[in-house]
Short mmCIF file of C-alpha atoms in Angstrom, two decimals:
data_model
loop_
_atom_site.label_atom_id
_atom_site.label_comp_id
_atom_site.label_asym_id
_atom_site.label_seq_id
_atom_site.Cartn_x
_atom_site.Cartn_y
_atom_site.Cartn_z
CA MET A 7 -2.19 -28.97 1.49
CA ASN A 8 -3.43 -29.56 5.04
CA ALA A 9 -2.33 -27.25 7.73
CA ASP A 10 -1.14 -26.86 11.06
CA LYS A 11 -2.79 -27.82 14.04
CA ASP A 12 -4.13 -25.57 16.19
CA VAL A 13 -0.77 -24.89 18.71
CA VAL A 14 -1.37 -22.32 21.95
CA VAL A 15 0.45 -19.42 21.10
CA LEU A 16 3.51 -18.26 23.88
CA SER A 17 3.94 -15.13 25.38
CA GLU A 18 5.23 -12.97 27.86
CA ALA A 19 1.53 -11.95 29.09
CA GLN A 20 -1.10 -14.29 28.39
CA SER A 21 -3.06 -12.73 30.46
CA THR A 22 -3.00 -9.28 29.83
CA PRO A 23 -6.50 -7.94 28.82
CA GLN A 24 -6.98 -5.79 25.69
CA TRP A 25 -6.02 -1.64 26.21
CA SER A 26 -8.97 0.33 26.63
CA GLN A 27 -8.82 3.14 28.43
CA PRO A 28 -12.78 4.27 30.63
CA GLY A 29 -14.83 6.14 28.66
CA GLU A 30 -14.84 4.47 25.71
CA LYS A 31 -17.37 1.60 26.43
CA ASP A 32 -18.50 1.61 22.28
CA VAL A 33 -15.74 -0.30 21.30
CA ASN A 34 -16.44 -3.31 22.86
CA GLU A 35 -19.95 -2.52 23.18
CA PRO A 36 -22.11 -5.60 22.24
CA GLY A 37 -24.81 -5.78 19.66
CA SER A 38 -23.85 -1.98 17.86
CA VAL A 39 -23.37 -4.46 14.41
CA PRO A 40 -26.36 -5.70 13.01
CA ALA A 41 -26.49 -9.07 13.02
CA ARG A 42 -26.62 -9.39 8.65
CA TYR A 43 -22.75 -7.68 8.66
CA ARG A 44 -20.99 -9.75 12.02
CA GLY A 45 -20.03 -12.71 9.43
CA THR A 46 -20.07 -15.98 9.08
CA ALA A 47 -19.46 -18.14 11.82
CA THR A 48 -15.80 -18.47 11.01
CA ASP A 49 -15.19 -15.14 10.94
CA LYS A 50 -16.95 -15.75 15.38
CA ARG A 51 -14.09 -18.41 16.15
CA ASP A 52 -11.19 -16.21 14.15
CA MET A 53 -12.55 -12.30 16.16
CA SER A 54 -12.66 -14.80 19.74
CA VAL A 55 -9.59 -16.85 19.09
CA MET A 56 -7.70 -13.28 18.82
CA GLY A 57 -9.31 -11.63 20.89
CA ARG A 58 -11.71 -8.90 19.78
CA LYS A 59 -14.43 -7.26 19.56
CA GLN A 60 -16.58 -6.62 16.13
CA VAL A 61 -16.61 -3.09 15.45
CA LEU A 62 -16.44 -2.45 11.63
CA ARG A 63 -19.32 -3.87 9.08
CA ARG A 64 -18.40 -7.36 7.26
CA ASN A 65 -19.44 -6.24 4.37
CA PHE A 66 -16.47 -6.69 1.50
CA LYS A 67 -16.65 -9.65 0.20
CA PHE A 68 -13.91 -11.78 -2.80
CA ILE A 69 -15.81 -9.58 -5.76
CA THR A 70 -16.18 -5.93 -4.13
CA MET A 71 -12.38 -7.08 -2.19
CA LEU A 72 -10.46 -7.57 -5.53
CA GLY A 73 -12.85 -3.98 -6.94
CA PHE A 74 -10.57 -2.66 -3.67
CA ALA A 75 -7.78 -4.32 -3.97
CA SER A 76 -7.38 -2.84 -7.53
CA THR A 77 -8.56 0.18 -7.13
CA VAL A 78 -5.76 0.71 -3.99
CA MET A 79 -2.66 -0.21 -5.76
CA ALA A 80 -4.49 1.07 -9.20
CA SER A 81 -1.62 -0.24 -11.29
CA TRP A 82 -1.23 0.30 -14.57
CA GLU A 83 -2.46 3.87 -13.65
CA ILE A 84 0.39 4.70 -11.35
CA LEU A 85 3.09 3.56 -13.56
CA LEU A 86 1.18 6.23 -16.19
CA PRO A 87 3.26 9.54 -13.46
CA LEU A 88 5.89 7.41 -12.27
CA PHE A 89 7.50 5.33 -15.20
CA THR A 90 9.35 8.22 -16.60
CA PHE A 91 11.45 7.72 -13.77
CA VAL A 92 12.78 4.18 -15.24
CA LEU A 93 13.93 5.79 -18.33
CA THR A 94 16.61 7.08 -15.77
CA ASP A 95 18.15 4.66 -14.84
CA GLY A 96 17.73 1.23 -16.94
CA GLY A 97 15.73 2.63 -19.34
CA THR A 98 12.63 0.35 -21.19
CA ALA A 99 14.27 -2.88 -21.30
CA LEU A 100 14.66 -2.50 -17.56
CA LEU A 101 10.57 -1.44 -17.79
CA PHE A 102 10.74 -4.82 -20.00
CA TRP A 103 12.57 -7.53 -17.89
CA GLY A 104 12.68 -5.93 -14.73
CA PHE A 105 8.94 -6.30 -14.11
CA ILE A 106 8.89 -9.44 -14.35
CA ALA A 107 11.35 -10.28 -12.23
CA VAL A 108 9.62 -8.34 -10.02
CA VAL A 109 6.38 -10.06 -10.01
CA ILE A 110 7.77 -13.26 -9.73
CA GLY A 111 9.42 -11.83 -6.66
CA MET A 112 6.68 -9.64 -5.33
CA LEU A 113 4.02 -13.03 -5.77
CA LEU A 114 6.62 -14.72 -3.28
CA VAL A 115 6.81 -11.99 -0.78
CA TYR A 116 2.51 -12.11 -0.94
CA ALA A 117 1.93 -15.03 -1.06
CA SER A 118 3.71 -15.24 2.21
CA ILE A 119 1.88 -12.53 3.45
CA ALA A 120 -1.92 -14.35 2.36
CA GLU A 121 -0.62 -17.64 4.48
CA VAL A 122 -0.71 -15.13 8.51
CA ALA A 123 -3.11 -13.38 6.78
CA SER A 124 -5.28 -16.61 7.10
CA MET A 125 -4.02 -17.47 10.03
CA SER A 126 -4.35 -14.35 11.80
CA PRO A 127 -6.78 -11.90 10.38
CA THR A 128 -7.07 -8.96 11.33
CA ALA A 129 -7.04 -5.09 10.46
CA GLY A 130 -3.71 -4.56 12.07
CA GLY A 131 -1.90 -6.20 9.80
CA ALA A 132 1.89 -6.61 10.26
CA TYR A 133 2.81 -5.63 13.28
CA HIS A 134 -0.19 -8.13 14.96
CA TRP A 135 1.99 -11.01 12.68
CA VAL A 136 5.77 -10.09 13.91
CA SER A 137 3.28 -10.62 17.32
CA GLU A 138 2.26 -13.78 17.07
CA LEU A 139 6.11 -15.08 14.75
CA ALA A 140 8.78 -13.09 16.34
CA PRO A 141 10.84 -14.32 18.93
CA PRO A 142 9.28 -13.84 22.74
CA LYS A 143 12.15 -11.27 24.05
CA ILE A 144 11.48 -9.07 21.22
CA GLN A 145 7.73 -9.52 20.18
CA LYS A 146 6.87 -6.77 22.05
CA ILE A 147 9.02 -4.20 20.47
CA LEU A 148 8.89 -5.83 16.82
CA SER A 149 5.81 -5.55 16.70
CA TYR A 150 5.91 -1.45 17.82
CA ILE A 151 8.25 -1.26 15.33
CA VAL A 152 5.74 -3.08 12.75
CA GLY A 153 3.05 -1.19 13.80
CA TRP A 154 4.50 2.46 13.96
CA LEU A 155 6.00 1.98 9.69
CA SER A 156 3.43 0.59 7.97
CA SER A 157 1.09 3.78 10.27
CA ILE A 158 3.66 6.05 8.74
CA GLY A 159 3.77 3.99 5.76
CA TRP A 160 0.12 4.04 5.02
CA GLN A 161 -0.92 7.59 5.45
CA VAL A 162 2.18 8.64 3.45
CA TYR A 163 0.78 6.96 0.47
CA LEU A 164 -2.70 8.21 0.93
CA ALA A 165 -0.85 11.92 1.15
CA GLY A 166 0.93 10.50 -2.68
CA VAL A 167 -2.05 9.48 -3.97
CA CYS A 168 -4.22 12.53 -3.94
CA PHE A 169 -1.08 14.66 -4.85
CA MET A 170 -0.15 12.80 -7.85
CA VAL A 171 -4.42 13.57 -8.43
CA GLY A 172 -3.50 17.31 -8.01
CA THR A 173 -0.84 17.32 -9.72
CA VAL A 174 -1.86 15.32 -12.71
CA ILE A 175 -5.47 17.65 -12.98
CA GLN A 176 -2.65 20.69 -12.95
CA GLY A 177 -1.05 19.21 -14.99
CA LEU A 178 -4.09 18.87 -17.72
CA ILE A 179 -4.95 23.01 -17.26
CA ALA A 180 -1.30 24.03 -18.34
CA LEU A 181 -2.16 22.05 -21.57
CA ASN A 182 -5.71 23.23 -22.87
CA VAL A 183 -4.25 26.78 -21.34
CA GLU A 184 -1.97 29.03 -23.34
CA GLY A 185 -0.59 30.38 -20.81
CA TYR A 186 -1.67 28.83 -18.06
CA VAL A 187 1.76 30.16 -15.05
CA TRP A 188 2.29 26.71 -12.68
CA HIS A 189 2.25 27.65 -9.27
CA ASN A 190 3.14 24.69 -6.68
CA TRP A 191 0.56 25.79 -5.00
CA HIS A 192 -2.23 25.43 -7.22
CA GLY A 193 -1.22 21.21 -7.16
CA THR A 194 -1.23 21.36 -2.92
CA LEU A 195 -5.47 23.09 -3.18
CA LEU A 196 -5.37 20.53 -5.49
CA SER A 197 -5.09 17.21 -3.85
CA ILE A 198 -6.34 18.92 -0.93
CA ALA A 199 -9.58 18.68 -2.90
CA ALA A 200 -8.77 15.43 -3.69
CA ILE A 201 -8.71 13.95 0.00
CA SER A 202 -11.90 15.68 1.14
CA PHE A 203 -13.54 13.82 -1.99
CA ALA A 204 -11.70 10.88 -0.72
CA ILE A 205 -13.63 11.48 3.21
CA ILE A 206 -16.66 11.95 1.71
CA PHE A 207 -17.08 8.71 0.33
CA ASN A 208 -15.61 6.80 3.19
CA THR A 209 -17.94 8.36 5.69
CA VAL A 210 -20.93 9.18 5.01
CA LEU A 211 -21.04 6.33 1.57
CA ALA A 212 -19.31 4.39 3.77
CA VAL A 213 -21.87 1.44 3.52
CA GLN A 214 -21.81 2.32 -0.45
CA LEU A 215 -18.15 1.69 -0.73
CA PRO A 216 -18.61 -2.45 -1.85
CA LEU A 217 -20.97 -1.17 -4.18
CA ILE A 218 -18.64 1.50 -5.64
CA GLU A 219 -15.61 -0.12 -5.69
CA GLY A 220 -16.91 -3.40 -7.54
CA ILE A 221 -18.16 -0.26 -10.20
CA VAL A 222 -14.44 0.92 -10.03
CA LEU A 223 -13.45 -2.02 -11.14
CA ILE A 224 -15.04 -2.94 -14.25
CA LEU A 225 -13.83 1.24 -15.30
CA HIS A 226 -10.48 -0.10 -13.75
CA PHE A 227 -10.62 -2.96 -16.68
CA ALA A 228 -12.41 -0.90 -19.18
CA GLY A 229 -10.47 2.05 -18.76
CA PHE A 230 -7.34 -0.47 -19.17
CA PHE A 231 -8.06 -1.13 -22.38
CA ALA A 232 -10.01 2.48 -23.52
CA ILE A 233 -6.09 4.60 -23.37
CA ILE A 234 -3.35 1.16 -23.89
CA ILE A 235 -5.65 1.29 -28.27
CA PRO A 236 -5.04 4.36 -29.03
CA LEU A 237 -1.13 3.89 -28.12
CA TRP A 238 -1.44 1.41 -30.11
CA VAL A 239 -3.62 2.58 -32.61
CA MET A 240 -2.58 6.25 -33.52
CA ALA A 241 1.65 6.21 -31.00
CA PRO A 242 4.64 5.59 -33.69
CA ARG A 243 6.30 3.11 -32.51
CA SER A 244 9.38 2.36 -31.31
CA ASN A 245 12.47 0.01 -32.43
CA ALA A 246 12.30 -3.88 -30.69
CA HIS A 247 15.66 -4.42 -29.85
CA ASP A 248 16.68 -0.53 -28.81
CA ALA A 249 12.87 -1.27 -26.75
CA LEU A 250 13.43 -4.45 -24.88
CA LEU A 251 17.44 -4.53 -25.33
CA VAL A 252 19.95 -1.36 -25.18
CA PHE A 253 19.92 -1.16 -21.36
CA THR A 254 20.34 3.36 -20.05
CA ASN A 255 22.45 4.78 -17.74
CA ASN A 256 21.21 8.27 -17.27
CA GLY A 257 21.87 8.85 -14.03
CA GLY A 258 25.62 8.51 -13.62
CA TRP A 259 26.42 5.65 -12.18
CA SER A 260 29.65 3.54 -12.79
CA SER A 261 28.07 1.06 -13.85
CA THR A 262 24.78 0.06 -15.57
CA GLY A 263 24.13 -3.15 -14.02
CA LEU A 264 23.89 -0.16 -10.85
CA SER A 265 22.06 2.15 -13.01
CA ALA A 266 19.66 -1.20 -12.45
CA MET A 267 19.44 -1.67 -9.79
CA ILE A 268 18.27 1.66 -8.92
CA GLY A 269 15.33 1.31 -11.84
CA LEU A 270 14.01 -1.31 -10.26
CA THR A 271 12.22 1.25 -7.82
CA THR A 272 9.63 2.14 -10.69
CA PRO A 273 7.91 -1.78 -10.75
CA LEU A 274 8.33 -1.95 -7.16
CA SER A 275 6.87 1.46 -6.73
CA VAL A 276 3.88 0.21 -9.36
CA LEU A 277 3.76 -4.29 -7.01
CA ILE A 278 4.15 -3.23 -3.42
CA GLY A 279 0.81 -1.92 -0.64
CA TYR A 280 -0.98 -5.63 -2.66
CA ASP A 281 -1.56 -6.16 1.70
CA CYS A 282 -3.99 -3.50 2.22
CA SER A 283 -6.78 -5.94 1.68
CA VAL A 284 -5.51 -7.48 5.30
CA HIS A 285 -6.81 -4.14 6.99
CA MET A 286 -10.35 -4.32 6.12
CA SER A 287 -9.73 -7.58 8.16
CA GLU A 288 -13.09 -6.76 9.96
CA GLU A 289 -15.11 -5.76 7.62
CA ILE A 290 -14.98 -8.96 5.21
CA TRP A 291 -16.77 -11.75 4.59
CA ASP A 292 -15.08 -15.06 5.96
CA ALA A 293 -12.20 -13.37 6.13
CA SER A 294 -9.65 -16.08 6.51
CA LEU A 295 -10.14 -18.11 3.50
CA THR A 296 -11.62 -14.59 1.73
CA LEU A 297 -8.92 -12.12 2.29
CA PRO A 298 -5.49 -13.62 0.80
CA ARG A 299 -7.97 -15.49 -2.07
CA ALA A 300 -8.23 -11.31 -2.94
CA MET A 301 -5.46 -10.91 -1.75
CA MET A 302 -3.36 -13.37 -4.70
CA TRP A 303 -5.30 -12.70 -7.52
CA SER A 304 -5.70 -8.70 -6.98
CA VAL A 305 -1.46 -9.10 -7.70
CA ALA A 306 -1.92 -12.05 -9.94
CA VAL A 307 -4.46 -9.48 -12.39
CA ASN A 308 -2.94 -6.24 -11.73
CA ALA A 309 0.67 -7.12 -12.41
CA THR A 310 -0.53 -8.83 -16.23
CA LEU A 311 -2.50 -4.93 -15.91
CA GLY A 312 0.25 -2.82 -15.72
CA PHE A 313 2.91 -5.52 -17.82
CA LEU A 314 0.58 -4.82 -20.75
CA MET A 315 0.96 -1.22 -20.13
CA ALA A 316 4.75 -1.28 -19.44
CA VAL A 317 4.88 -2.62 -22.73
CA THR A 318 2.55 -0.59 -24.42
CA LEU A 319 4.87 2.28 -22.80
CA ILE A 320 7.78 0.81 -23.86
CA PHE A 321 6.16 1.02 -27.66
CA THR A 322 4.75 4.03 -27.81
CA LEU A 323 6.78 7.00 -25.99
CA GLY A 324 7.51 8.36 -29.30
CA ASP A 325 10.04 11.49 -28.64
CA ILE A 326 10.99 10.96 -25.36
CA ASP A 327 12.51 14.45 -25.05
CA SER A 328 8.85 16.46 -25.82
CA LEU A 329 8.07 14.26 -22.29
CA PHE A 330 10.75 15.97 -20.36
CA GLU A 331 9.80 19.03 -22.02
CA SER A 332 6.19 19.28 -21.59
CA VAL A 333 4.04 22.08 -20.54
CA ALA A 334 2.07 19.74 -18.84
CA ARG A 335 5.02 18.54 -16.46
CA GLN A 336 3.14 14.84 -16.29
CA PRO A 337 4.65 13.33 -19.82
CA PHE A 338 2.43 10.56 -19.89
CA ILE A 339 -0.06 13.15 -21.00
CA GLN A 340 2.35 14.67 -23.47
CA VAL A 341 2.73 10.55 -24.95
CA PHE A 342 -1.38 10.77 -24.95
CA TYR A 343 -0.93 14.47 -27.08
CA ASN A 344 2.36 12.80 -29.26
CA ALA A 345 -0.33 10.06 -30.14
CA THR A 346 -3.60 11.18 -31.22
CA HIS A 347 -2.79 15.45 -31.60
CA SER A 348 -6.03 16.10 -30.29
CA LEU A 349 -6.64 17.98 -27.55
CA GLY A 350 -10.42 15.90 -26.75
CA GLY A 351 -8.65 12.88 -27.22
CA THR A 352 -5.97 13.49 -24.85
CA ASN A 353 -8.11 15.65 -22.27
CA ALA A 354 -11.04 12.46 -22.52
CA MET A 355 -8.08 9.97 -21.96
CA THR A 356 -6.32 11.75 -18.94
CA ALA A 357 -9.29 12.41 -16.87
CA LEU A 358 -9.98 8.28 -16.85
CA VAL A 359 -7.12 8.19 -14.98
CA ILE A 360 -7.80 11.60 -13.04
CA ILE A 361 -11.39 8.66 -12.01
CA LEU A 362 -9.36 5.73 -11.26
CA LEU A 363 -6.88 7.57 -9.44
CA ALA A 364 -9.31 9.37 -7.43
CA SER A 365 -10.73 6.18 -6.77
CA CYS A 366 -7.15 4.78 -5.47
CA CYS A 367 -7.64 7.53 -2.78
CA VAL A 368 -10.53 6.52 -1.70
CA SER A 369 -9.45 3.18 -0.79
CA GLU A 370 -6.43 4.86 0.66
CA VAL A 371 -8.55 5.65 3.05
CA ALA A 372 -10.66 3.25 3.96
CA THR A 373 -6.89 1.26 4.67
CA ALA A 374 -4.63 4.49 5.91
CA SER A 375 -7.14 4.62 9.18
CA ARG A 376 -8.24 0.79 9.11
CA GLN A 377 -4.69 0.55 10.16
CA LEU A 378 -3.92 3.48 11.95
CA TRP A 379 -7.32 2.61 13.96
CA SER A 380 -6.18 -0.92 15.18
CA PHE A 381 -1.96 0.37 16.71
CA ALA A 382 -4.29 2.85 18.73
CA ARG A 383 -6.67 0.63 19.64
CA ASP A 384 -3.56 -1.27 21.51
CA GLY A 385 -2.05 1.82 22.46
CA GLY A 386 0.29 1.97 19.73
CA LEU A 387 0.30 5.97 18.70
CA PRO A 388 -0.31 9.56 20.38
CA GLY A 389 -3.91 10.24 21.39
CA SER A 390 -4.50 6.49 20.90
CA ASN A 391 -7.83 7.08 23.86
CA TRP A 392 -9.32 8.93 20.99
CA LEU A 393 -7.96 7.25 18.23
CA LEU A 394 -9.54 4.30 18.96
CA ARG A 395 -13.20 5.08 19.22
CA VAL A 396 -15.47 3.78 17.01
CA THR A 397 -19.08 5.42 17.31
CA PRO A 398 -22.05 3.13 17.56
CA GLY A 399 -23.21 3.59 14.11
CA TRP A 400 -21.65 4.80 12.31
CA ASN A 401 -19.34 1.02 12.91
CA ILE A 402 -15.86 3.14 10.57
CA PRO A 403 -13.02 4.41 12.58
CA LEU A 404 -14.39 7.82 11.77
CA ARG A 405 -10.92 9.95 14.10
CA ALA A 406 -9.31 7.85 12.42
CA VAL A 407 -10.28 8.51 8.60
CA SER A 408 -10.49 12.24 10.29
CA VAL A 409 -6.25 12.10 11.30
CA SER A 410 -5.94 10.53 7.45
CA PHE A 411 -7.24 13.17 6.63
CA ALA A 412 -5.47 16.15 8.24
CA VAL A 413 -2.75 14.22 7.29
CA SER A 414 -1.94 14.41 3.56
CA SER A 415 -3.60 17.60 3.68
CA LEU A 416 -0.71 18.66 6.66
CA LEU A 417 1.96 16.47 3.97
CA SER A 418 0.52 18.01 0.19
CA CYS A 419 2.03 21.19 1.61
CA ILE A 420 5.01 21.07 1.59
CA ASN A 421 4.66 20.86 -1.97
CA ILE A 422 3.96 24.66 -1.78
CA GLY A 423 8.64 24.90 -0.08
CA SER A 424 9.69 22.14 -2.50
CA ALA A 425 8.12 19.58 -4.68
CA THR A 426 11.71 17.31 -4.06
CA ALA A 427 10.74 17.07 -0.18
CA LEU A 428 7.08 15.79 -1.06
CA ASN A 429 8.61 13.12 -3.43
CA ALA A 430 11.05 11.89 -0.79
CA ILE A 431 8.06 12.06 1.47
CA ASN A 432 6.53 9.32 -0.83
CA SER A 433 10.30 7.61 -0.95
CA LEU A 434 9.79 7.28 2.58
CA GLY A 435 6.28 5.88 2.01
CA GLY A 436 7.09 2.32 0.11
CA CYS A 437 10.87 2.03 2.53
CA SER A 438 8.08 2.15 5.08
CA ILE A 439 5.90 -0.74 3.97
CA LEU A 440 8.59 -2.50 2.29
CA THR A 441 10.70 -2.99 5.69
CA SER A 442 7.01 -4.36 7.65
CA TYR A 443 7.53 -6.94 4.60
CA TYR A 444 10.79 -6.76 5.52
CA ILE A 445 10.34 -8.70 9.12
CA THR A 446 6.45 -9.29 8.28
CA ILE A 447 8.50 -12.54 6.35
CA GLY A 448 11.46 -12.21 8.81
CA CYS A 449 9.06 -13.83 11.81
CA LEU A 450 8.14 -16.04 9.94
CA ILE A 451 10.94 -17.91 8.20
CA TRP A 452 12.49 -17.14 13.21
CA ARG A 453 9.29 -19.23 13.76
CA ARG A 454 9.06 -22.24 10.80
CA LEU A 455 12.61 -23.01 11.99
CA ASN A 456 12.89 -22.81 15.67
CA GLY A 457 9.19 -22.11 17.42
CA PRO A 458 6.27 -24.34 18.10
CA PRO A 459 3.94 -25.06 14.95
CA LEU A 460 2.30 -22.81 12.87
CA PRO A 461 -1.12 -21.73 14.26
CA SER A 462 -4.18 -22.66 11.59
CA ARG A 463 -5.22 -20.96 9.05
CA ARG A 464 -6.73 -21.79 6.14
CA TRP A 465 -4.62 -21.12 3.30
CA SER A 466 -2.28 -22.77 3.41
CA LEU A 467 1.47 -23.32 1.06
CA GLY A 468 2.38 -26.49 2.55
CA LYS A 469 5.32 -27.92 2.28
CA TYR A 470 7.09 -25.42 0.28
CA GLY A 471 6.54 -22.88 2.62
CA LEU A 472 9.36 -22.38 4.31
CA PRO A 473 11.47 -22.05 1.07
CA ILE A 474 8.97 -19.49 0.04
CA ASN A 475 9.67 -17.45 2.24
CA ILE A 476 13.58 -17.68 2.15
CA ALA A 477 13.24 -16.86 -1.52
CA ALA A 478 10.87 -14.87 -0.87
CA LEU A 479 13.45 -12.69 1.84
CA MET A 480 16.33 -12.87 -0.04
CA PHE A 481 14.54 -11.36 -2.74
CA LEU A 482 13.21 -8.01 -1.09
CA THR A 483 17.12 -8.06 0.76
CA PRO A 484 18.63 -5.71 -2.76
CA LEU A 485 15.65 -4.07 -3.77
CA TRP A 486 15.02 -2.70 0.08
CA PHE A 487 19.06 -1.66 -0.01
CA PHE A 488 18.85 0.14 -2.92
CA ALA A 489 15.43 1.84 -2.57
CA TRP A 490 17.18 4.01 -0.74
CA TRP A 491 19.77 5.00 -3.58
CA PRO A 492 18.69 8.55 -5.10
CA LEU A 493 18.15 8.54 -8.70
CA SER A 494 21.25 9.72 -10.63
CA THR A 495 24.57 11.69 -9.40
CA PRO A 496 26.43 13.02 -8.85
CA VAL A 497 24.13 13.75 -5.21
CA THR A 498 23.13 17.31 -4.53
CA ALA A 499 20.59 18.56 -1.96
CA GLU A 500 17.64 19.18 -4.50
CA PHE A 501 17.91 16.09 -4.94
CA MET A 502 19.35 14.04 -2.78
CA ASN A 503 15.93 10.70 -1.31
CA TRP A 504 16.26 11.57 2.00
CA SER A 505 13.78 9.50 2.73
CA SER A 506 16.52 7.46 4.85
CA THR A 507 16.97 10.19 7.17
CA MET A 508 13.20 11.05 7.61
CA PHE A 509 12.97 7.29 8.79
CA ALA A 510 15.88 7.34 10.82
CA GLY A 511 14.01 10.03 12.28
CA THR A 512 10.65 8.55 12.23
CA ILE A 513 12.37 5.94 14.52
CA ILE A 514 13.70 7.68 17.65
CA PHE A 515 10.25 9.57 17.79
CA ALA A 516 8.44 5.91 17.91
CA MET A 517 11.26 5.26 20.45
CA GLY A 518 11.11 7.72 22.34
CA TRP A 519 7.44 7.91 22.54
CA TYR A 520 7.91 3.84 23.29
CA PHE A 521 10.31 4.71 26.27
CA LEU A 522 7.67 7.57 27.79
CA LYS A 523 4.49 5.80 27.33
CA ALA A 524 3.62 3.20 25.40
CA ARG A 525 5.93 0.35 27.18
CA HIS A 526 3.24 0.91 29.98
CA ILE A 527 0.38 0.29 27.99
CA TYR A 528 1.71 -1.28 24.28
CA THR A 529 1.53 -5.24 25.43
CA GLY A 530 1.47 -6.22 21.67
CA PRO A 531 -2.09 -8.35 20.29
CA VAL A 532 -0.16 -11.13 20.93
CA VAL A 533 -1.15 -11.53 24.61
CA LEU A 534 -4.67 -11.41 23.46
CA VAL A 535 -4.47 -14.45 21.15
CA LYS A 536 -6.69 -17.17 22.72
CA ARG A 537 -5.42 -20.74 20.67
CA GLU A 538 -6.58 -24.19 21.13
CA GLU A 539 -3.67 -27.22 21.60
#
C-alpha cells in the first residue's frame, strides 16, 4: 500500500518555537544521547520533521516492544481479577461473544491509531496527532484536552494495576493465614510496595528495561499455559449450552440486552491501552515502522491469549457462589483453589499472576511517565518547566517518573477510606483513554474528508483507511456511552460509578488552568512540525 505524499501541515502559528524555560538547556543539549542510541536516519528525519530533539535512548526494537506492550496490557492476567464483573451483567455467554465482538472492533481502532503513529512517532501520542489532524480553529484547545485525558488515563491506570497487585497479594495472605483480619490499609501498603518495585526498574535499571521486557514476554506466554492447563485438567466443567448461550441479568436492569451492553465493559477493559507503545516512540529503533507493527501484533497476540483465558474461565468456574464468598476476596484465586484443592498449587499459580502483574506495573510507569513528560514539554501541565527536564546521563524523564510514583501512591491511599471510590477512579482511567481514541479518530476522519492529504507514512491503510476509521468510530460510540454506567440497579451512593463526575471535574480543572496560564504557553505540537511538499 502506497502512502500519500508529504504535504505541509497547516497551523495558526507555524513559526512558534518549541516551548522552553530558562535553565533547561539539558533538554536540547546536542550529543547528550550516546551515538548508538540515536536510532536510524529515518528516526532522525522524523524527529526533525516534528521539531524535536533526541534526548531519550532508542534501545527498543520489535521483539522488546512487543514484550513491552504485552506486559503493559497483561491481557489474560488482568482478565482474572476483572472477569467476575461480567457475571453481574451478561454472564459467561457475554464474556464469550462479547470478547469476540470487542476484539474485532478494537482491531479497527488500533489500526487507525497505528497508521497515525507511523505519520508522527512521538511520545506525545494522541494529543500530538489531534494537534496535526484537527480543524485549525480548534486544534490548540482540542489537543490540550486530549493531552490531559491521556495524562490522567495513564496515571490512573498505573495506580489501578499497582492496587490490583497489592490486593491479590492480600487475598493470598487471607487464603493461607487462618483468622486473618482484612484491613484496607494493608492493601494500600502493598500497592505502594508494588509501585516502588516498578520505580526501581524504571530508574537504576532503566538501561536494562528492554532486556527485562523480553524476558517477561517469555514468562507471559509460559505463564499462560501454566495457568490454563491445571484448570482444564482439574477443574469441573460447565455445561456448554449454559456457558455459551445463556445471558444473565443479575444487575437488575430493565432488559438483558441493556445488561449485556453494560457488561461489555469487562472485555473492553482488557483491550484498552495498546497505544502504550506510542509513548515510547522516541525510545524505539526505526519507530515509524517498528511502532505500528509492534502495536498491531501485540493486539492480535494478546487478544488471542485473553480470549483463550476467557474460554477457560467460562468452562472451569465451578461453584459461582463460592467465588463471591471466598475469604481471598479475589474470585479467581478461589477458582484456582476449587480446581486444585491445594494451597500449594493455588499459591504457585497466583504467585505467577502476581509476578506478571508486577511486571505490568514496571511498563505502566514507563508509559505514564513518558506521556506526562511529553505533555509537559509542550507546556500543558502545571509545573511543566520542572517536569520536562531530562537529566544528562540518565536519559530518562526522572522527574516525571517521580510524579507518577507520587500520584499512584496517593491514589492508593483512597482505598483506606473507600474501595468503591478507588474503583471509580480506575474506571476514570479507561474512560479517559477511550475518549482520547474517539477524538483522535474523529479528527482523522475530518482530515481525510476536509483537510489536505495525510502526511506520508510507512505503515498505511491505503484506500481502506476511511472505511476503517468510520467503522472504528461507530464501534466506539455505544461502548463509550455505557462505560460510564454502574454495574447494577437500584443505584446507591456506595455502588454508583462516579467516574463521570470525576471526569467532568478533571476537565473543569484543566480548562481553568488553560485560561489561567496554559493558553499563554501551550500552542500545540503542530506549530513545530515542518513537512516538505
